PDB file of C-alpha atoms and ligand atoms in Angstrom:
ATOM      1  CA  UNK G   1       5.522 -24.524  -1.477  1.00  0.00           C
ATOM      2  CA  UNK G   2       7.857 -21.675  -0.374  1.00  0.00           C
ATOM      3  CA  UNK G   3       8.467 -21.434   3.390  1.00  0.00           C
ATOM      4  CA  UNK G   4       7.623 -18.017   4.961  1.00  0.00           C
ATOM      5  CA  UNK G   5       9.919 -16.758   7.666  1.00  0.00           C
ATOM      6  CA  UNK G   6      10.094 -13.103   7.466  1.00  0.00           C
ATOM      7  CA  UNK G   7       7.656 -10.198   6.619  1.00  0.00           C
ATOM      8  CA  UNK G   8       8.865  -6.711   5.304  1.00  0.00           C
ATOM      9  CA  UNK G   9       6.419  -3.843   6.209  1.00  0.00           C
ATOM     10  CA  UNK G  10       7.082  -0.898   4.068  1.00  0.00           C
ATOM     11  CA  UNK G  11       5.916   2.559   5.418  1.00  0.00           C
ATOM     12  CA  UNK G  12       5.945   5.683   3.081  1.00  0.00           C
ATOM     13  CA  UNK G  13       6.134   8.789   5.177  1.00  0.00           C
ATOM     14  CA  UNK G  14       5.318  12.425   4.258  1.00  0.00           C
ATOM     15  CA  UNK G  15       4.671  14.942   6.884  1.00  0.00           C
ATOM     16  CA  UNK G  16       3.222  12.445   9.394  1.00  0.00           C
ATOM     17  CA  UNK G  17       4.481  13.766  12.676  1.00  0.00           C
ATOM     18  CA  UNK G  18       1.125  13.409  14.298  1.00  0.00           C
ATOM     19  CA  UNK G  19       0.699   9.709  13.697  1.00  0.00           C
ATOM     20  CA  UNK G  20       4.162   8.365  12.927  1.00  0.00           C
ATOM     21  CA  UNK G  21       5.288   7.103  16.532  1.00  0.00           C
ATOM     22  CA  UNK G  22       1.639   5.609  17.133  1.00  0.00           C
ATOM     23  CA  UNK G  23       1.770   3.729  13.852  1.00  0.00           C
ATOM     24  CA  UNK G  24       5.203   2.415  14.383  1.00  0.00           C
ATOM     25  CA  UNK G  25       4.325   1.138  17.897  1.00  0.00           C
ATOM     26  CA  UNK G  26       1.089  -0.475  16.390  1.00  0.00           C
ATOM     27  CA  UNK G  27       3.272  -2.058  13.574  1.00  0.00           C
ATOM     28  CA  UNK G  28       5.830  -3.329  16.187  1.00  0.00           C
ATOM     29  CA  UNK G  29       3.087  -4.993  18.355  1.00  0.00           C
ATOM     30  CA  UNK G  30       1.042  -6.413  15.534  1.00  0.00           C
ATOM     31  CA  UNK G  31       0.654 -10.175  15.377  1.00  0.00           C
ATOM     32  CA  UNK G  32       2.267 -11.591  12.247  1.00  0.00           C
ATOM     33  CA  UNK G  33       2.022 -15.394  13.075  1.00  0.00           C
ATOM     34  CA  UNK G  34       5.421 -15.449  14.641  1.00  0.00           C
ATOM     35  CA  UNK G  35       7.151 -14.188  11.408  1.00  0.00           C
ATOM     36  CA  UNK G  36      10.412 -12.225  11.828  1.00  0.00           C
ATOM     37  CA  UNK G  37       9.434  -8.508  11.211  1.00  0.00           C
ATOM     38  CA  UNK G  38      11.439  -6.036   9.230  1.00  0.00           C
ATOM     39  CA  UNK G  39       9.923  -2.501   9.310  1.00  0.00           C
ATOM     40  CA  UNK G  40      11.207  -0.268   6.540  1.00  0.00           C
ATOM     41  CA  UNK G  41      10.533   3.529   7.037  1.00  0.00           C
ATOM     42  CA  UNK G  42      10.796   5.600   3.953  1.00  0.00           C
ATOM     43  CA  UNK G  43      10.907   9.420   4.727  1.00  0.00           C
ATOM     44  CA  UNK G  44       9.792  11.143   1.436  1.00  0.00           C
ATOM     45  CA  UNK G  45      11.337  14.403   2.261  1.00  0.00           C
ATOM     46  CA  UNK G  46       8.969  15.384   5.070  1.00  0.00           C
ATOM     47  CA  UNK G  47       9.103  19.181   5.982  1.00  0.00           C
ATOM     48  CA  UNK G  48       7.774  18.536   9.621  1.00  0.00           C
ATOM     49  CA  UNK G  49       9.101  16.740  12.619  1.00  0.00           C
ATOM     50  CA  UNK G  50       8.844  13.149  11.079  1.00  0.00           C
ATOM     51  CA  UNK G  51      12.726  13.072  10.435  1.00  0.00           C
ATOM     52  CA  UNK G  52      13.384  13.807  14.085  1.00  0.00           C
ATOM     53  CA  UNK G  53      10.853  11.193  15.168  1.00  0.00           C
ATOM     54  CA  UNK G  54      12.472   8.697  12.969  1.00  0.00           C
ATOM     55  CA  UNK G  55      15.934   9.268  14.460  1.00  0.00           C
ATOM     56  CA  UNK G  56      14.652   7.491  17.545  1.00  0.00           C
ATOM     57  CA  UNK G  57      14.348   4.284  15.583  1.00  0.00           C
ATOM     58  CA  UNK G  58      18.062   4.232  14.149  1.00  0.00           C
ATOM     59  CA  UNK G  59      19.519   0.805  14.620  1.00  0.00           C
ATOM     60  CA  UNK G  60      16.147  -0.611  15.280  1.00  0.00           C
ATOM     61  CA  UNK G  61      14.501  -0.465  11.952  1.00  0.00           C
ATOM     62  CA  UNK G  62      15.514   0.232   8.428  1.00  0.00           C
ATOM     63  CA  UNK G  63      15.242   4.081   7.788  1.00  0.00           C
ATOM     64  CA  UNK G  64      15.549   5.343   4.235  1.00  0.00           C
ATOM     65  CA  UNK G  65      15.431   9.126   3.132  1.00  0.00           C
ATOM     66  CA  UNK G  66      14.524  10.761  -0.096  1.00  0.00           C
ATOM     67  CA  UNK G  67      16.370  14.066  -0.764  1.00  0.00           C
ATOM     68  CA  UNK G  68      13.243  15.718  -2.499  1.00  0.00           C
ATOM     69  CA  UNK G  69       9.643  14.858  -2.072  1.00  0.00           C
ATOM     70  CA  UNK G  70       8.770  12.336  -4.792  1.00  0.00           C
ATOM     71  CA  UNK G  71       5.334  10.813  -3.852  1.00  0.00           C
ATOM     72  CA  UNK G  72       4.011   7.714  -2.348  1.00  0.00           C
ATOM     73  CA  UNK G  73       4.762   5.451  -5.266  1.00  0.00           C
ATOM     74  CA  UNK G  74       8.401   6.503  -5.375  1.00  0.00           C
ATOM     75  CA  UNK G  75       8.702   5.992  -1.535  1.00  0.00           C
ATOM     76  CA  UNK G  76       7.318   2.606  -1.785  1.00  0.00           C
ATOM     77  CA  UNK G  77       9.649   1.654  -4.684  1.00  0.00           C
ATOM     78  CA  UNK G  78      12.585   2.787  -2.519  1.00  0.00           C
ATOM     79  CA  UNK G  79      11.352   0.614   0.345  1.00  0.00           C
ATOM     80  CA  UNK G  80      10.647  -2.421  -1.874  1.00  0.00           C
ATOM     81  CA  UNK G  81      14.246  -2.276  -3.092  1.00  0.00           C
ATOM     82  CA  UNK G  82      15.560  -2.622   0.414  1.00  0.00           C
ATOM     83  CA  UNK G  83      12.908  -5.405   1.681  1.00  0.00           C
ATOM     84  CA  UNK G  84      14.506  -8.814   2.388  1.00  0.00           C
ATOM     85  CA  UNK G  85      11.218 -10.497   3.706  1.00  0.00           C
ATOM     86  CA  UNK G  86       9.444 -13.524   2.057  1.00  0.00           C
ATOM     87  CA  UNK G  87       6.299 -11.435   2.286  1.00  0.00           C
ATOM     88  CA  UNK G  88       6.150  -7.661   1.610  1.00  0.00           C
ATOM     89  CA  UNK G  89       3.159  -5.599   3.096  1.00  0.00           C
ATOM     90  CA  UNK G  90       2.392  -1.892   2.639  1.00  0.00           C
ATOM     91  CA  UNK G  91       1.351   0.252   5.588  1.00  0.00           C
ATOM     92  CA  UNK G  92       0.458   4.004   5.302  1.00  0.00           C
ATOM     93  CA  UNK G  93       1.988   6.144   8.144  1.00  0.00           C
ATOM     94  CA  UNK G  94      -1.428   7.502   9.211  1.00  0.00           C
ATOM     95  CA  UNK G  95      -3.877   5.568  11.381  1.00  0.00           C
ATOM     96  CA  UNK G  96      -6.504   4.842   8.609  1.00  0.00           C
ATOM     97  CA  UNK G  97      -5.565   1.147   8.508  1.00  0.00           C
ATOM     98  CA  UNK G  98      -5.131  -1.139  11.535  1.00  0.00           C
ATOM     99  CA  UNK G  99      -2.091  -3.387  11.787  1.00  0.00           C
ATOM    100  CA  UNK G 100      -4.013  -5.724  14.037  1.00  0.00           C
ATOM    101  CA  UNK G 101      -5.540  -6.990  10.763  1.00  0.00           C
ATOM    102  CA  UNK G 102      -2.252  -8.185   9.367  1.00  0.00           C
ATOM    103  CA  UNK G 103      -3.142 -11.755  10.319  1.00  0.00           C
ATOM    104  CA  UNK G 104      -6.157 -11.539   8.133  1.00  0.00           C
ATOM    105  CA  UNK G 105      -4.219 -10.411   5.131  1.00  0.00           C
ATOM    106  CA  UNK G 106      -1.442 -12.951   5.746  1.00  0.00           C
ATOM    107  CA  UNK G 107      -3.514 -15.992   6.212  1.00  0.00           C
ATOM    108  CA  UNK G 108      -4.278 -16.601   2.596  1.00  0.00           C
ATOM    109  CA  UNK G 109      -0.548 -16.401   1.786  1.00  0.00           C
ATOM    110  CA  UNK G 110       0.642 -18.474   4.693  1.00  0.00           C
ATOM    111  CA  UNK G 111      -2.009 -21.175   3.679  1.00  0.00           C
ATOM    112  CA  UNK G 112      -0.470 -21.458   0.314  1.00  0.00           C
ATOM    113  CA  UNK G 113      -3.541 -20.179  -1.531  1.00  0.00           C
ATOM    114  CA  UNK G 114      -2.706 -16.513  -2.517  1.00  0.00           C
ATOM    115  CA  UNK G 115       0.409 -14.724  -3.810  1.00  0.00           C
ATOM    116  CA  UNK G 116      -1.181 -11.407  -3.312  1.00  0.00           C
ATOM    117  CA  UNK G 117      -3.729 -10.188  -0.936  1.00  0.00           C
ATOM    118  CA  UNK G 118      -5.740  -6.903  -1.036  1.00  0.00           C
ATOM    119  CA  UNK G 119      -7.596  -5.530   2.105  1.00  0.00           C
ATOM    120  CA  UNK G 120     -10.805  -4.254   1.020  1.00  0.00           C
ATOM    121  CA  UNK G 121     -12.649  -1.430   2.606  1.00  0.00           C
ATOM    122  CA  UNK G 122     -15.791  -2.200   0.720  1.00  0.00           C
ATOM    123  CA  UNK G 123     -16.297  -5.897   1.769  1.00  0.00           C
ATOM    124  CA  UNK G 124     -16.480  -7.420   5.185  1.00  0.00           C
ATOM    125  CA  UNK G 125     -17.966  -6.144   8.379  1.00  0.00           C
ATOM    126  CA  UNK G 126     -15.244  -4.147  10.147  1.00  0.00           C
ATOM    127  CA  UNK G 127     -16.138  -0.704  11.309  1.00  0.00           C
ATOM    128  CA  UNK G 128     -15.808   2.050   8.729  1.00  0.00           C
ATOM    129  CA  UNK G 129     -15.568   5.800   9.437  1.00  0.00           C
ATOM    130  CA  UNK G 130     -18.368   7.564   7.540  1.00  0.00           C
ATOM    131  CA  UNK G 131     -16.703  10.164   5.420  1.00  0.00           C
ATOM    132  CA  UNK G 132     -16.818  11.709   1.924  1.00  0.00           C
ATOM    133  CA  UNK G 133     -19.540  10.276  -0.414  1.00  0.00           C
ATOM    134  CA  UNK G 134     -17.897  11.578  -3.585  1.00  0.00           C
ATOM    135  CA  UNK G 135     -14.567  10.341  -2.662  1.00  0.00           C
ATOM    136  CA  UNK G 136     -15.991   6.731  -2.116  1.00  0.00           C
ATOM    137  CA  UNK G 137     -17.769   7.003  -5.317  1.00  0.00           C
ATOM    138  CA  UNK G 138     -14.608   7.969  -7.098  1.00  0.00           C
ATOM    139  CA  UNK G 139     -12.911   5.001  -5.556  1.00  0.00           C
ATOM    140  CA  UNK G 140     -15.664   2.626  -6.833  1.00  0.00           C
ATOM    141  CA  UNK G 141     -15.397   4.144 -10.194  1.00  0.00           C
ATOM    142  CA  UNK G 142     -11.617   3.709 -10.261  1.00  0.00           C
ATOM    143  CA  UNK G 143     -11.912   0.139  -9.027  1.00  0.00           C
ATOM    144  CA  UNK G 144     -14.581  -0.547 -11.720  1.00  0.00           C
ATOM    145  CA  UNK G 145     -12.602   0.987 -14.541  1.00  0.00           C
ATOM    146  CA  UNK G 146      -9.525  -0.925 -13.439  1.00  0.00           C
ATOM    147  CA  UNK G 147     -11.531  -4.089 -13.181  1.00  0.00           C
ATOM    148  CA  UNK G 148     -12.852  -3.689 -16.854  1.00  0.00           C
ATOM    149  CA  UNK G 149      -9.398  -3.727 -18.112  1.00  0.00           C
ATOM    150  CA  UNK G 150      -7.734  -6.144 -15.909  1.00  0.00           C
ATOM    151  CA  UNK G 151     -10.670  -8.643 -15.842  1.00  0.00           C
ATOM    152  CA  UNK G 152     -10.269  -8.953 -11.922  1.00  0.00           C
ATOM    153  CA  UNK G 153     -13.230  -8.633  -9.703  1.00  0.00           C
ATOM    154  CA  UNK G 154     -11.584  -6.459  -6.881  1.00  0.00           C
ATOM    155  CA  UNK G 155     -13.909  -4.380  -4.651  1.00  0.00           C
ATOM    156  CA  UNK G 156     -11.036  -1.923  -3.646  1.00  0.00           C
ATOM    157  CA  UNK G 157      -8.155  -1.300  -5.965  1.00  0.00           C
ATOM    158  CA  UNK G 158      -7.016   1.858  -4.184  1.00  0.00           C
ATOM    159  CA  UNK G 159      -6.625   0.234  -0.784  1.00  0.00           C
ATOM    160  CA  UNK G 160      -3.313   0.720   1.074  1.00  0.00           C
ATOM    161  CA  UNK G 161      -3.382  -2.830   2.328  1.00  0.00           C
ATOM    162  CA  UNK G 162      -1.604  -5.080  -0.161  1.00  0.00           C
ATOM    163  CA  UNK G 163       0.561  -7.918   0.583  1.00  0.00           C
ATOM    164  CA  UNK G 164       2.895  -9.672  -1.956  1.00  0.00           C
ATOM    165  CA  UNK G 165       4.920 -12.749  -1.911  1.00  0.00           C
ATOM    166  CA  UNK G 166       8.571 -12.038  -2.474  1.00  0.00           C
ATOM    167  CA  UNK G 167       8.365 -13.909  -5.777  1.00  0.00           C
ATOM    168  CA  UNK G 168       5.664 -11.526  -7.106  1.00  0.00           C
ATOM    169  CA  UNK G 169       7.338  -8.393  -5.615  1.00  0.00           C
ATOM    170  CA  UNK G 170      10.616  -9.129  -7.154  1.00  0.00           C
ATOM    171  CA  UNK G 171       9.032  -9.393 -10.616  1.00  0.00           C
ATOM    172  CA  UNK G 172       7.235  -6.196 -10.400  1.00  0.00           C
ATOM    173  CA  UNK G 173       9.070  -3.520  -8.315  1.00  0.00           C
ATOM    174  CA  UNK G 174      11.940  -2.874 -10.601  1.00  0.00           C
ATOM    175  CA  UNK G 175       9.388  -2.016 -13.330  1.00  0.00           C
ATOM    176  CA  UNK G 176       7.191   0.499 -11.205  1.00  0.00           C
ATOM    177  CA  UNK G 177       7.125   3.913 -12.684  1.00  0.00           C
ATOM    178  CA  UNK G 178       4.300   5.796 -10.973  1.00  0.00           C
ATOM    179  CA  UNK G 179       5.838   8.354  -8.454  1.00  0.00           C
ATOM    180  CA  UNK G 180       2.546   9.419  -6.653  1.00  0.00           C
ATOM    181  CA  UNK G 181      -0.813   7.783  -6.110  1.00  0.00           C
ATOM    182  CA  UNK G 182      -0.673   6.195  -9.656  1.00  0.00           C
ATOM    183  CA  UNK G 183       1.060   3.321  -7.786  1.00  0.00           C
ATOM    184  CA  UNK G 184      -2.052   1.692  -7.018  1.00  0.00           C
ATOM    185  CA  UNK G 185      -3.514   1.272 -10.463  1.00  0.00           C
ATOM    186  CA  UNK G 186      -0.049   0.440 -11.794  1.00  0.00           C
ATOM    187  CA  UNK G 187       0.788  -2.403  -9.279  1.00  0.00           C
ATOM    188  CA  UNK G 188      -2.813  -3.747  -9.933  1.00  0.00           C
ATOM    189  CA  UNK G 189      -2.292  -3.871 -13.678  1.00  0.00           C
ATOM    190  CA  UNK G 190       1.011  -5.542 -13.291  1.00  0.00           C
ATOM    191  CA  UNK G 191      -0.294  -8.371 -11.020  1.00  0.00           C
ATOM    192  CA  UNK G 192      -3.380  -8.755 -13.278  1.00  0.00           C
ATOM    193  CA  UNK G 193      -0.952  -9.529 -16.142  1.00  0.00           C
ATOM    194  CA  UNK G 194       0.795 -12.075 -13.948  1.00  0.00           C
ATOM    195  CA  UNK G 195      -2.611 -13.582 -13.067  1.00  0.00           C
ATOM    196  CA  UNK G 196      -3.722 -13.910 -16.663  1.00  0.00           C
ATOM    197  CA  UNK G 197      -0.609 -16.141 -17.254  1.00  0.00           C
ATOM    198  CA  UNK G 198      -1.586 -17.986 -14.154  1.00  0.00           C
ATOM    199  CA  UNK G 199       1.485 -16.956 -12.294  1.00  0.00           C
ATOM    200  CA  UNK G 200      -0.362 -14.945  -9.542  1.00  0.00           C
ATOM    201  CA  UNK G 201      -3.226 -15.889  -7.166  1.00  0.00           C
ATOM    202  CA  UNK G 202      -4.928 -12.806  -5.942  1.00  0.00           C
ATOM    203  CA  UNK G 203      -7.141 -12.779  -2.902  1.00  0.00           C
ATOM    204  CA  UNK G 204      -9.197 -10.086  -1.130  1.00  0.00           C
ATOM    205  CA  UNK G 205     -10.268  -9.828   2.473  1.00  0.00           C
ATOM    206  CA  UNK G 206     -12.487  -7.245   4.356  1.00  0.00           C
ATOM    207  CA  UNK G 207     -10.757  -4.758   6.447  1.00  0.00           C
ATOM    208  CA  UNK G 208     -11.884  -1.964   8.922  1.00  0.00           C
ATOM    209  CA  UNK G 209     -11.070   1.687   7.826  1.00  0.00           C
ATOM    210  CA  UNK G 210     -10.698   4.687  10.026  1.00  0.00           C
ATOM    211  CA  UNK G 211     -10.462   7.334   7.169  1.00  0.00           C
ATOM    212  CA  UNK G 212      -9.075  10.828   8.006  1.00  0.00           C
ATOM    213  CA  UNK G 213     -10.178  14.164   6.934  1.00  0.00           C
ATOM    214  CA  UNK G 214      -8.086  16.607   4.849  1.00  0.00           C
ATOM    215  CA  UNK G 215      -7.706  18.694   7.997  1.00  0.00           C
ATOM    216  CA  UNK G 216      -6.346  15.664   9.637  1.00  0.00           C
ATOM    217  CA  UNK G 217      -3.639  15.225   6.976  1.00  0.00           C
ATOM    218  CA  UNK G 218      -5.177  13.349   4.126  1.00  0.00           C
ATOM    219  CA  UNK G 219      -3.256  14.163   1.049  1.00  0.00           C
ATOM    220  CA  UNK G 220      -4.867  12.341  -2.020  1.00  0.00           C
ATOM    221  CA  UNK G 221      -7.273  14.641  -4.005  1.00  0.00           C
ATOM    222  CA  UNK G 222      -9.152  15.086  -7.265  1.00  0.00           C
ATOM    223  CA  UNK G 223      -6.005  15.519  -9.386  1.00  0.00           C
ATOM    224  CA  UNK G 224      -4.874  12.071  -8.050  1.00  0.00           C
ATOM    225  CA  UNK G 225      -8.200  10.712  -9.217  1.00  0.00           C
ATOM    226  CA  UNK G 226      -7.716  11.971 -12.883  1.00  0.00           C
ATOM    227  CA  UNK G 227      -3.959  10.622 -12.697  1.00  0.00           C
ATOM    228  CA  UNK G 228      -5.274   7.269 -11.565  1.00  0.00           C
ATOM    229  CA  UNK G 229      -7.631   7.126 -14.684  1.00  0.00           C
ATOM    230  CA  UNK G 230      -4.810   7.757 -16.883  1.00  0.00           C
ATOM    231  CA  UNK G 231      -2.701   5.234 -15.082  1.00  0.00           C
ATOM    232  CA  UNK G 232      -5.425   2.558 -15.346  1.00  0.00           C
ATOM    233  CA  UNK G 233      -5.381   3.214 -19.052  1.00  0.00           C
ATOM    234  CA  UNK G 234      -1.682   3.504 -19.558  1.00  0.00           C
ATOM    235  CA  UNK G 235      -0.667   0.478 -17.504  1.00  0.00           C
ATOM    236  CA  UNK G 236      -3.360  -1.954 -18.851  1.00  0.00           C
ATOM    237  CA  UNK G 237      -3.404  -0.974 -22.451  1.00  0.00           C
ATOM    238  CA  UNK G 238      -0.269   0.991 -23.485  1.00  0.00           C
ATOM    239  CA  UNK G 239       2.453  -0.542 -21.464  1.00  0.00           C
ATOM    240  CA  UNK G 240       4.108  -4.090 -21.264  1.00  0.00           C
TER     241      UNK G 240
HETATM  242  N1  LIG S   1       3.047   9.924   1.106  1.00  0.00           N
HETATM  243  C1  LIG S   1       4.423   9.837   0.795  1.00  0.00           C
HETATM  244  N2  LIG S   1       4.578  10.817  -0.030  1.00  0.00           N
HETATM  245  C2  LIG S   1       3.808  11.809  -0.677  1.00  0.00           C
HETATM  246  C3  LIG S   1       2.563  11.721  -0.065  1.00  0.00           C
HETATM  247  C4  LIG S   1       2.079  10.683   0.820  1.00  0.00           C
HETATM  248  O1  LIG S   1       5.169   9.086   1.137  1.00  0.00           O
HETATM  249  O2  LIG S   1       4.230  12.747  -1.443  1.00  0.00           O
HETATM  250  C5  LIG S   1       2.511   8.892   2.189  1.00  0.00           C
HETATM  251  C6  LIG S   1       1.781   9.357   3.269  1.00  0.00           C
HETATM  252  O3  LIG S   1       2.540   9.746   4.375  1.00  0.00           O
HETATM  253  C7  LIG S   1       0.987   8.099   3.707  1.00  0.00           C
HETATM  254  C8  LIG S   1       0.711   7.445   2.336  1.00  0.00           C
HETATM  255  O4  LIG S   1       1.594   7.958   1.278  1.00  0.00           O
HETATM  256  O5  LIG S   1       1.708   7.322   4.523  1.00  0.00           O
HETATM  257  C9  LIG S   1      -0.774   7.751   1.930  1.00  0.00           C
HETATM  258  O6  LIG S   1      -0.946   9.096   1.882  1.00  0.00           O
HETATM  259  P1  LIG S   1      -2.396   9.683   2.325  1.00  0.00           P
HETATM  260  O7  LIG S   1      -2.860   9.043   3.496  1.00  0.00           O
HETATM  261  O8  LIG S   1      -2.488  11.177   2.278  1.00  0.00           O
HETATM  262  O9  LIG S   1      -3.312   9.005   1.170  1.00  0.00           O
HETATM  263  P2  LIG S   1      -4.678   8.321   1.177  1.00  0.00           P
HETATM  264  O10 LIG S   1      -4.820   7.745   2.411  1.00  0.00           O
HETATM  265  O11 LIG S   1      -5.630   9.477   0.946  1.00  0.00           O
HETATM  266  O12 LIG S   1      -4.520   7.347   0.021  1.00  0.00           O
HETATM  267 MG1  LIG S   2      -4.113   7.522   4.221  1.00  0.00          MG
END
């Protein structure tokens, strides 16, 4: 069984001046069962003060910049390429997901049971902010469509919280094509293909969710939902 010593936490950032310092502090303080923590901050060409805020962390954390805004998927791909941890975890730069729950995400991997863990907003008993009905229905529809083609029984494909062992991440990140929010269905399709060959064990754990409104800075929209449908079809049926 591989030994886990270090975790890389990759944070994609686009115009997150309101929450950036807070989320970095929360990630720095989060319990990760004593693993060494590598924090990778990827500035996806923010137009607000995010860049200035990041300057304060120079020398402390890994900071990467995009010259143009490319999207969450592209920012993650940049971050993954620089990650050196035995486990790689994704953290959005808003405060929708709580780093205090890393221990729950990490446990199945550290116990040697899982290679990938998804944090589900739709299972478990953690607190959930009550927000957009049509948005949650859209999420469930996308998870259902993805499940039909991957034959996985996930409850939240679109979740930000996904943790991977380095072995799995090294196999998938060089292939990633989706620049924007198509990342989630693409990565799910790619790990499902490994799972079909018995090369990847996927677990899910309930997480809490403090969703934000569009006024509070949420960026994903209807257009991204349509893109997700296309990505589910493309990466499950049309691509290797
Ligand atoms: N993000 C990014 N580039 C973009 C759009 C978003 O790096 O062009 C980042 C954003 O800063 C956040 C994460 O991707 O950390 C998810 O974005 P958002 O919270 O708007 O999406 P949602 O929570 O709706 O999935
Ligand atoms: Mg978010």
